[in-house]
Amino acid sequence: MQEARLCAILEAALFAQAKPLALEQMQELFSIDENISRDSIEAALRQLQAFYQGRGVELVRIASGYRFQVPFSYAPWVSRLMEEKPQRYSRALLETLALIAYRQPVTRGDIEEIRGVAVSTQILRTLMERDWIRVAGHRDVPGRPALYVTTRQFLDSFQLTRLADLPPLSALRDLEQINAELELLDVGQETKTNDVDEVNDDE
Amino acid sequence: MQEARLCAILEAALFAQAKPLALEQMQELFSIDENISRDSIEAALRQLQAFYQGRGVELVRIASGYRFQVPFSYAPWVSRLMEEKPQRYSRALLETLALIAYRQPVTRGDIEEIRGVAVSTQILRTLMERDWIRVAGHRDVPGRPALYVTTRQFLDSFQLTRLADLPPLSALRDLEQINAELELLDVGQETKTNDVDEVNDDE
Amino acid sequence: MQNMSSTPQTEMPFALVHGRAMTELPEDLYIPPDALEVFLEAFEGPLDLLLYLIRRQNLDILDIPVAEITRQYLSYMEMMQSLRIELAAEYLVMAAVLSEIKSRCLLPRLHHDSAEEGEDPRAELVRRLQEYERYKQAALDLDALPVEGRDVFQAQVDVHDIHPARRWPDVDLAELLLALQDVLRRSELFESHTIGAEGLSLRERMADIVQRLQEDVLLSFAALFRLDEGRQGIVVSFMAILELVKEGLIDLLQAEPAGPIHVRRRQTQRLPVGE
C-alpha cells in the first residue's frame, strides 16, 4: 500500500472515532492481505503529525493512543460554539485529584491527613463520575478503606501518556538543614527527588 | 486577520463538533473587532476544501452548512473500527447447530423432535448467514423438507479439520466435569485481579 | 473555646483587634465582617490559612516565627468566633497545635545536644505545611494542563453513511458441546416415553462396521448407513462411527472441503467387545 493511502486511511479512522485509537486498533483495521506493519503505521502517524503542525487540529499521543484534537490556542473560538460552558474545577477537587494522582493508591484518610480538612463525598463522586479515579482495592486495615487510583481516562483528559509525565512535585526540605540552607542563600530548593517516579504506571 | 489563521480557526471550529456549521454560526465565532466578512469566510472554506481534496476527511457543503466527513471510499476501514461488540449466541442457536453437526443431514423437523421445541426460522437464517450450515438437499418425504448439513466454514470456525474431529458424544460427560473445574479456576482468577498495586485502568 | 483561653490574644476584645489591625495583621486580612464567611471559603483548611499567613510576609516555611504566626492565626479565629461564624473543627485543632508549639518554643532548652531536646518543636508542623504546599502546587500545575473538553477538544467528523462492520460472536467447541449435551439430556427424557423398542445396540453396530471394513479397505461414509433403518438407525450408525474413531479403530477421510467422506480401518486394531 502506498504511504499516502495509508496516511489517508489512518486519518479517516482517527477522525471517525470519537475516542483515541491505540496502535493495535489501527493495525486491526487492515486485513492480513494488506500486510501493514506496526512500523509503517507509526511512520504514517509521524507524517500526519508533521502535516497538521500549526493547523486547526493536531494529532496527539496520549495514554490510550492517538487522537486528533483542536489545540488549546483555538479554545477561545471553539468554546463560543459549545452550548455548555466548560466548568472550572474547585481547589478542593484539584487538590484531592493531585493527591490521588501523585500518591496513589491512597485512602480518603490519607488525603485528609495531608490537606488537613475533610474530603467531601461529593468531590470523590464527581471524580469518579468523570472517570478520573477509581477504587482499586481496599487497604488491609480496620474499616478496610477504599484505595483510590487514577484511571487511563484521567491521563487522556490531561493530555498525558503516563503518570511519569505529570509535572514534578516540589521537593520536601529538611528542617534540620534549615540554618545551613538559609545561610547558603537558599540554594537547591528544587533539586531534590520528586515523587513521580515512585508512582508506577502499567502502560 | 491573516487568511491562514482564519482557515485554522474555521478548521478548529468545524472539527470540534460533528454537526454541520452554518455560515452564520461561523461568523458569530468572531468578535466585531476581528472584522471577518462573510466573503472572507467563504474564501477560507474553499481553501480548506481544496486542501483536504483526496485526504481521509473532506469538507462538504450540505443544506444546513459545512461539515467534515469521512469520504465513503474509506468505509471498509472505518466500518471495521465501528464494529459493535458482538452479542453472544443464544442457547437455542447453539443447540440447533450442535444437532446439525452431529446428526447431519437433518431436517428442521428432526431438530424440533429432539429439542422438543420449535426451531425458529431466524436461527436457521443466522446459521446460514454465518455460513455454518447449508441445505444439502431435500428429504424425499411429503413436503420435501430441507436437509441441513454443516459447512467447511463451520469446521474452520471450530478449528476442526473434519467432522470426525468432533468429540464423540461419550466424551460429553467428561466435558461437564472439565467445565466445572474451569469455572472454579475462573472464580479464583477473578479475585486475584482485584489487586491494589495495579495503578492504571484498562477499560 | 478552651483552646483559645491559653493564649493572651483571647483576652483582647474584638474592637481592639480591629483597632490594631492595620499594624498587626497583614493588611488584606482585615476584611469587612460580612465578607469574612467568603474569606473563610477561600481557604482549603487551617494549613492553607497558615501558608497564607506565612507567605504574606515572605517568610520561609522552614523559619516560621511561631509566636507571631500563632498570634495572627488566633486573632483570625477570634474574629470568626465573635461573628458567630461556625468554624470547622480542623481550625480549632490547629489553634491548639500552634499554642502547644509556641509554649514548647518558649521553654528554655537545657541541653542543646541531648536527644530528648533534639527535635525542633516546629518540625512536625513544618513537615505538614511543606507536604500540603507541594500538593497545593501540584493541584495548580494540574489545573494548568490543557484539559480535554475545557481547553482542547476531541476532533470529530461525520460518519453517518458508514455503518459498523458485522462481527460475529465467537463460540468455542466446548460451548457447542455443552449445548448438545443439554439437548441430548432433554431428548432422553422425551424418548424414554416413545422409544425403547427399536433395540439397536451401539456396540453391535460398532462391531458390524468393523466387520465390514475388514472386507473392503476403504468404504464410503454413506455406505455405512442404511436408509431403511430410519433416523434412529442412522443415528446409531453415526454414533458407532464416532465411537470407533475415538477408540482409534477407524479413520474418516475427506479429500476436499464438502467432498465425500471415506472410512478406513486402522492397521493394528482390536475388535471391540460385543454386548
PDB file of N, CA and C in Angstrom, chain C residues 161-207:
ATOM      1  N   ASP C 161     -23.011   7.885   7.016  1.00  0.00           N
ATOM      2  CA  ASP C 161     -23.342   6.881   5.995  1.00  0.00           C
ATOM      3  C   ASP C 161     -22.384   5.696   6.001  1.00  0.00           C
ATOM      4  N   ILE C 162     -21.585   5.608   7.036  1.00  0.00           N
ATOM      5  CA  ILE C 162     -20.738   4.419   7.162  1.00  0.00           C
ATOM      6  C   ILE C 162     -21.271   3.593   8.326  1.00  0.00           C
ATOM      7  N   HIS C 163     -21.517   2.336   8.053  1.00  0.00           N
ATOM      8  CA  HIS C 163     -22.131   1.517   9.089  1.00  0.00           C
ATOM      9  C   HIS C 163     -21.127   0.546   9.690  1.00  0.00           C
ATOM     10  N   PRO C 164     -21.344   0.206  10.928  1.00  0.00           N
ATOM     11  CA  PRO C 164     -20.405  -0.718  11.576  1.00  0.00           C
ATOM     12  C   PRO C 164     -20.320  -2.047  10.819  1.00  0.00           C
ATOM     13  N   ALA C 165     -19.122  -2.578  10.753  1.00  0.00           N
ATOM     14  CA  ALA C 165     -18.946  -3.890  10.133  1.00  0.00           C
ATOM     15  C   ALA C 165     -19.651  -4.936  10.989  1.00  0.00           C
ATOM     16  N   ARG C 166     -20.185  -5.934  10.320  1.00  0.00           N
ATOM     17  CA  ARG C 166     -20.844  -7.007  11.043  1.00  0.00           C
ATOM     18  C   ARG C 166     -19.782  -7.899  11.658  1.00  0.00           C
ATOM     19  N   ARG C 167     -19.912  -8.156  12.906  1.00  0.00           N
ATOM     20  CA  ARG C 167     -18.958  -9.080  13.505  1.00  0.00           C
ATOM     21  C   ARG C 167     -19.717 -10.166  14.231  1.00  0.00           C
ATOM     22  N   TRP C 168     -19.241 -11.362  14.064  1.00  0.00           N
ATOM     23  CA  TRP C 168     -19.936 -12.494  14.656  1.00  0.00           C
ATOM     24  C   TRP C 168     -19.357 -12.820  16.013  1.00  0.00           C
ATOM     25  N   PRO C 169     -20.238 -13.280  16.871  1.00  0.00           N
ATOM     26  CA  PRO C 169     -19.719 -13.698  18.179  1.00  0.00           C
ATOM     27  C   PRO C 169     -18.816 -14.918  18.018  1.00  0.00           C
ATOM     28  N   ASP C 170     -17.859 -15.016  18.888  1.00  0.00           N
ATOM     29  CA  ASP C 170     -17.021 -16.220  18.885  1.00  0.00           C
ATOM     30  C   ASP C 170     -17.685 -17.297  19.726  1.00  0.00           C
ATOM     31  N   VAL C 171     -17.556 -18.518  19.254  1.00  0.00           N
ATOM     32  CA  VAL C 171     -18.059 -19.639  20.040  1.00  0.00           C
ATOM     33  C   VAL C 171     -16.940 -20.652  20.064  1.00  0.00           C
ATOM     34  N   ASP C 172     -16.710 -21.268  21.181  1.00  0.00           N
ATOM     35  CA  ASP C 172     -15.735 -22.348  21.092  1.00  0.00           C
ATOM     36  C   ASP C 172     -16.444 -23.684  21.147  1.00  0.00           C
ATOM     37  N   LEU C 173     -15.673 -24.685  20.800  1.00  0.00           N
ATOM     38  CA  LEU C 173     -16.252 -26.007  20.650  1.00  0.00           C
ATOM     39  C   LEU C 173     -16.896 -26.480  21.946  1.00  0.00           C
ATOM     40  N   ALA C 174     -16.257 -26.148  23.041  1.00  0.00           N
ATOM     41  CA  ALA C 174     -16.791 -26.606  24.327  1.00  0.00           C
ATOM     42  C   ALA C 174     -18.210 -26.090  24.545  1.00  0.00           C
ATOM     43  N   GLU C 175     -18.410 -24.853  24.109  1.00  0.00           N
ATOM     44  CA  GLU C 175     -19.725 -24.254  24.272  1.00  0.00           C
ATOM     45  C   GLU C 175     -20.757 -25.013  23.448  1.00  0.00           C
ATOM     46  N   LEU C 176     -20.336 -25.353  22.238  1.00  0.00           N
ATOM     47  CA  LEU C 176     -21.218 -26.099  21.338  1.00  0.00           C
ATOM     48  C   LEU C 176     -21.553 -27.459  21.934  1.00  0.00           C
ATOM     49  N   LEU C 177     -20.545 -28.080  22.497  1.00  0.00           N
ATOM     50  CA  LEU C 177     -20.756 -29.417  23.051  1.00  0.00           C
ATOM     51  C   LEU C 177     -21.653 -29.381  24.284  1.00  0.00           C
ATOM     52  N   LEU C 178     -21.486 -28.327  25.048  1.00  0.00           N
ATOM     53  CA  LEU C 178     -22.347 -28.204  26.232  1.00  0.00           C
ATOM     54  C   LEU C 178     -23.799 -28.053  25.806  1.00  0.00           C
ATOM     55  N   ALA C 179     -24.001 -27.309  24.738  1.00  0.00           N
ATOM     56  CA  ALA C 179     -25.355 -27.135  24.226  1.00  0.00           C
ATOM     57  C   ALA C 179     -25.909 -28.480  23.792  1.00  0.00           C
ATOM     58  N   LEU C 180     -25.074 -29.264  23.125  1.00  0.00           N
ATOM     59  CA  LEU C 180     -25.510 -30.568  22.648  1.00  0.00           C
ATOM     60  C   LEU C 180     -25.842 -31.485  23.819  1.00  0.00           C
ATOM     61  N   GLN C 181     -24.977 -31.406  24.814  1.00  0.00           N
ATOM     62  CA  GLN C 181     -25.190 -32.238  25.987  1.00  0.00           C
ATOM     63  C   GLN C 181     -26.564 -31.960  26.612  1.00  0.00           C
ATOM     64  N   ASP C 182     -26.872 -30.676  26.705  1.00  0.00           N
ATOM     65  CA  ASP C 182     -28.171 -30.289  27.251  1.00  0.00           C
ATOM     66  C   ASP C 182     -29.306 -30.880  26.444  1.00  0.00           C
ATOM     67  N   VAL C 183     -29.190 -30.725  25.143  1.00  0.00           N
ATOM     68  CA  VAL C 183     -30.301 -31.146  24.304  1.00  0.00           C
ATOM     69  C   VAL C 183     -30.433 -32.662  24.334  1.00  0.00           C
ATOM     70  N   LEU C 184     -29.326 -33.342  24.408  1.00  0.00           N
ATOM     71  CA  LEU C 184     -29.402 -34.801  24.451  1.00  0.00           C
ATOM     72  C   LEU C 184     -30.036 -35.269  25.755  1.00  0.00           C
ATOM     73  N   ARG C 185     -29.661 -34.617  26.814  1.00  0.00           N
ATOM     74  CA  ARG C 185     -30.233 -34.996  28.101  1.00  0.00           C
ATOM     75  C   ARG C 185     -31.742 -34.789  28.083  1.00  0.00           C
ATOM     76  N   ARG C 186     -32.119 -33.660  27.498  1.00  0.00           N
ATOM     77  CA  ARG C 186     -33.552 -33.399  27.394  1.00  0.00           C
ATOM     78  C   ARG C 186     -34.226 -34.422  26.507  1.00  0.00           C
ATOM     79  N   SER C 187     -33.585 -34.755  25.401  1.00  0.00           N
ATOM     80  CA  SER C 187     -34.225 -35.662  24.457  1.00  0.00           C
ATOM     81  C   SER C 187     -34.353 -37.054  25.052  1.00  0.00           C
ATOM     82  N   GLU C 188     -33.415 -37.415  25.939  1.00  0.00           N
ATOM     83  CA  GLU C 188     -33.554 -38.701  26.616  1.00  0.00           C
ATOM     84  C   GLU C 188     -34.879 -38.763  27.354  1.00  0.00           C
ATOM     85  N   LEU C 189     -35.230 -37.659  27.967  1.00  0.00           N
ATOM     86  CA  LEU C 189     -36.498 -37.611  28.693  1.00  0.00           C
ATOM     87  C   LEU C 189     -37.675 -37.824  27.743  1.00  0.00           C
ATOM     88  N   PHE C 190     -37.562 -37.161  26.597  1.00  0.00           N
ATOM     89  CA  PHE C 190     -38.650 -37.313  25.625  1.00  0.00           C
ATOM     90  C   PHE C 190     -38.717 -38.741  25.112  1.00  0.00           C
ATOM     91  N   GLU C 191     -37.531 -39.240  24.736  1.00  0.00           N
ATOM     92  CA  GLU C 191     -37.505 -40.519  24.042  1.00  0.00           C
ATOM     93  C   GLU C 191     -37.886 -41.684  24.942  1.00  0.00           C
ATOM     94  N   SER C 192     -37.673 -41.549  26.233  1.00  0.00           N
ATOM     95  CA  SER C 192     -37.976 -42.680  27.109  1.00  0.00           C
ATOM     96  C   SER C 192     -39.447 -43.042  27.051  1.00  0.00           C
ATOM     97  N   HIS C 193     -40.272 -42.098  26.681  1.00  0.00           N
ATOM     98  CA  HIS C 193     -41.700 -42.409  26.579  1.00  0.00           C
ATOM     99  C   HIS C 193     -42.048 -43.066  25.269  1.00  0.00           C
ATOM    100  N   THR C 194     -41.420 -42.598  24.198  1.00  0.00           N
ATOM    101  CA  THR C 194     -41.875 -43.023  22.884  1.00  0.00           C
ATOM    102  C   THR C 194     -41.071 -44.183  22.315  1.00  0.00           C
ATOM    103  N   ILE C 195     -39.816 -44.270  22.718  1.00  0.00           N
ATOM    104  CA  ILE C 195     -38.973 -45.295  22.088  1.00  0.00           C
ATOM    105  C   ILE C 195     -38.624 -46.372  23.109  1.00  0.00           C
ATOM    106  N   GLY C 196     -37.794 -47.225  22.720  1.00  0.00           N
ATOM    107  CA  GLY C 196     -37.416 -48.294  23.617  1.00  0.00           C
ATOM    108  C   GLY C 196     -37.540 -49.625  22.912  1.00  0.00           C
ATOM    109  N   ALA C 197     -38.178 -49.638  21.788  1.00  0.00           N
ATOM    110  CA  ALA C 197     -38.457 -50.884  21.107  1.00  0.00           C
ATOM    111  C   ALA C 197     -37.411 -51.226  20.058  1.00  0.00           C
ATOM    112  N   GLU C 198     -36.861 -50.217  19.473  1.00  0.00           N
ATOM    113  CA  GLU C 198     -36.084 -50.471  18.267  1.00  0.00           C
ATOM    114  C   GLU C 198     -34.866 -51.356  18.519  1.00  0.00           C
ATOM    115  N   GLY C 199     -34.273 -51.178  19.691  1.00  0.00           N
ATOM    116  CA  GLY C 199     -33.250 -52.127  20.089  1.00  0.00           C
ATOM    117  C   GLY C 199     -32.016 -52.191  19.230  1.00  0.00           C
ATOM    118  N   LEU C 200     -31.586 -51.052  18.771  1.00  0.00           N
ATOM    119  CA  LEU C 200     -30.340 -51.055  18.027  1.00  0.00           C
ATOM    120  C   LEU C 200     -29.197 -50.829  19.003  1.00  0.00           C
ATOM    121  N   SER C 201     -28.323 -51.774  19.106  1.00  0.00           N
ATOM    122  CA  SER C 201     -27.234 -51.631  20.063  1.00  0.00           C
ATOM    123  C   SER C 201     -26.053 -50.933  19.411  1.00  0.00           C
ATOM    124  N   LEU C 202     -25.521 -49.980  20.152  1.00  0.00           N
ATOM    125  CA  LEU C 202     -24.375 -49.227  19.649  1.00  0.00           C
ATOM    126  C   LEU C 202     -23.174 -50.150  19.465  1.00  0.00           C
ATOM    127  N   ARG C 203     -22.947 -51.001  20.457  1.00  0.00           N
ATOM    128  CA  ARG C 203     -21.805 -51.925  20.399  1.00  0.00           C
ATOM    129  C   ARG C 203     -21.937 -52.875  19.213  1.00  0.00           C
ATOM    130  N   GLU C 204     -23.161 -53.348  19.008  1.00  0.00           N
ATOM    131  CA  GLU C 204     -23.430 -54.257  17.908  1.00  0.00           C
ATOM    132  C   GLU C 204     -23.096 -53.588  16.575  1.00  0.00           C
ATOM    133  N   ARG C 205     -23.541 -52.331  16.496  1.00  0.00           N
ATOM    134  CA  ARG C 205     -23.310 -51.596  15.249  1.00  0.00           C
ATOM    135  C   ARG C 205     -21.826 -51.340  15.041  1.00  0.00           C
ATOM    136  N   MET C 206     -21.123 -51.074  16.122  1.00  0.00           N
ATOM    137  CA  MET C 206     -19.680 -50.849  16.011  1.00  0.00           C
ATOM    138  C   MET C 206     -18.999 -52.113  15.478  1.00  0.00           C
ATOM    139  N   ALA C 207     -19.372 -53.212  16.028  1.00  0.00           N
ATOM    140  CA  ALA C 207     -18.789 -54.482  15.591  1.00  0.00           C
ATOM    141  C   ALA C 207     -19.111 -54.727  14.123  1.00  0.00           C
TER     142      ALA C 207
END
